[in-house]
């Protein structure tokens, strides 16, 4: 396990970057032009980024990004 200390400004920047990445992946997962293999890879990455975001987000903010990943397998 690794640990990192962030100041307030860095924490806000990390929050912003993770939210933007989650938004982009949600758009890609809903894109009908992408094939199943690509969506599966995006879904795996989404889970990782979501867990990172869950460490710094409030439950209310986190609920916006909670999706049923079974739909993307």
Tab-separated table of C-alpha atoms in Angstrom:
chain	number	residue	atom	x	y	z
A	1	UNK	CA	0.000	0.000	0.000
A	2	UNK	CA	1.219	3.467	-0.857
A	3	UNK	CA	0.264	6.760	0.715
A	4	UNK	CA	0.366	10.324	-0.548
A	5	UNK	CA	-0.261	13.594	1.240
A	6	UNK	CA	-2.111	16.286	-0.700
A	7	UNK	CA	-2.718	19.876	0.247
A	8	UNK	CA	-6.206	21.315	-0.292
A	9	UNK	CA	-5.466	22.713	-3.751
A	10	UNK	CA	-3.978	19.420	-4.955
A	11	UNK	CA	-6.947	17.498	-3.590
A	12	UNK	CA	-9.367	19.730	-5.506
A	13	UNK	CA	-7.310	19.266	-8.673
A	14	UNK	CA	-7.320	15.486	-8.251
A	15	UNK	CA	-11.080	15.588	-7.667
A	16	UNK	CA	-11.538	17.577	-10.887
A	17	UNK	CA	-9.309	15.290	-12.971
A	18	UNK	CA	-10.998	12.119	-11.726
A	19	UNK	CA	-14.494	13.531	-12.339
A	20	UNK	CA	-13.598	14.553	-15.894
A	21	UNK	CA	-12.107	11.135	-16.586
A	22	UNK	CA	-15.230	9.397	-15.254
A	23	UNK	CA	-17.447	11.654	-17.382
A	24	UNK	CA	-15.445	10.834	-20.526
A	25	UNK	CA	-15.583	7.107	-19.840
A	26	UNK	CA	-19.351	7.233	-19.277
A	27	UNK	CA	-19.751	8.905	-22.655
A	28	UNK	CA	-17.597	6.235	-24.274
A	29	UNK	CA	-19.510	3.414	-22.589
A	30	UNK	CA	-22.756	4.774	-24.014
A	31	UNK	CA	-21.319	5.135	-27.525
A	32	UNK	CA	-22.938	2.496	-29.743
A	33	UNK	CA	-20.102	2.725	-32.287
A	34	UNK	CA	-17.597	1.068	-29.949
A	35	UNK	CA	-17.364	-2.715	-29.927
A	36	UNK	CA	-17.674	-4.936	-26.865
A	37	UNK	CA	-13.948	-5.496	-26.315
A	38	UNK	CA	-13.256	-1.782	-26.134
A	39	UNK	CA	-16.198	-1.194	-23.800
A	40	UNK	CA	-14.958	-3.995	-21.542
A	41	UNK	CA	-11.531	-2.355	-21.304
A	42	UNK	CA	-13.120	1.015	-20.552
A	43	UNK	CA	-15.357	-0.579	-17.899
A	44	UNK	CA	-12.311	-2.106	-16.160
A	45	UNK	CA	-10.576	1.267	-16.113
A	46	UNK	CA	-13.787	2.935	-14.911
A	47	UNK	CA	-13.855	0.675	-11.859
A	48	UNK	CA	-10.300	1.647	-10.935
A	49	UNK	CA	-10.865	5.384	-11.378
A	50	UNK	CA	-14.188	5.147	-9.535
A	51	UNK	CA	-12.474	3.538	-6.529
A	52	UNK	CA	-9.862	6.303	-6.538
A	53	UNK	CA	-12.608	8.927	-6.650
A	54	UNK	CA	-14.520	7.170	-3.853
A	55	UNK	CA	-11.654	7.898	-1.469
A	56	UNK	CA	-12.062	11.674	-1.758
A	57	UNK	CA	-15.703	12.230	-2.770
A	58	UNK	CA	-18.774	12.584	-0.601
A	59	UNK	CA	-21.480	9.924	-0.956
A	60	UNK	CA	-23.704	12.434	-2.751
A	61	UNK	CA	-21.010	13.229	-5.331
A	62	UNK	CA	-20.145	9.565	-5.678
A	63	UNK	CA	-23.729	8.532	-6.409
A	64	UNK	CA	-23.574	10.478	-9.676
A	65	UNK	CA	-20.931	8.075	-10.983
A	66	UNK	CA	-22.289	4.821	-9.561
A	67	UNK	CA	-23.417	2.761	-12.559
A	68	UNK	CA	-24.387	-0.839	-13.136
A	69	UNK	CA	-21.208	-2.194	-14.710
A	70	UNK	CA	-22.930	-5.456	-15.697
A	71	UNK	CA	-24.538	-3.551	-18.547
A	72	UNK	CA	-21.094	-2.930	-20.078
A	73	UNK	CA	-19.725	-6.478	-20.024
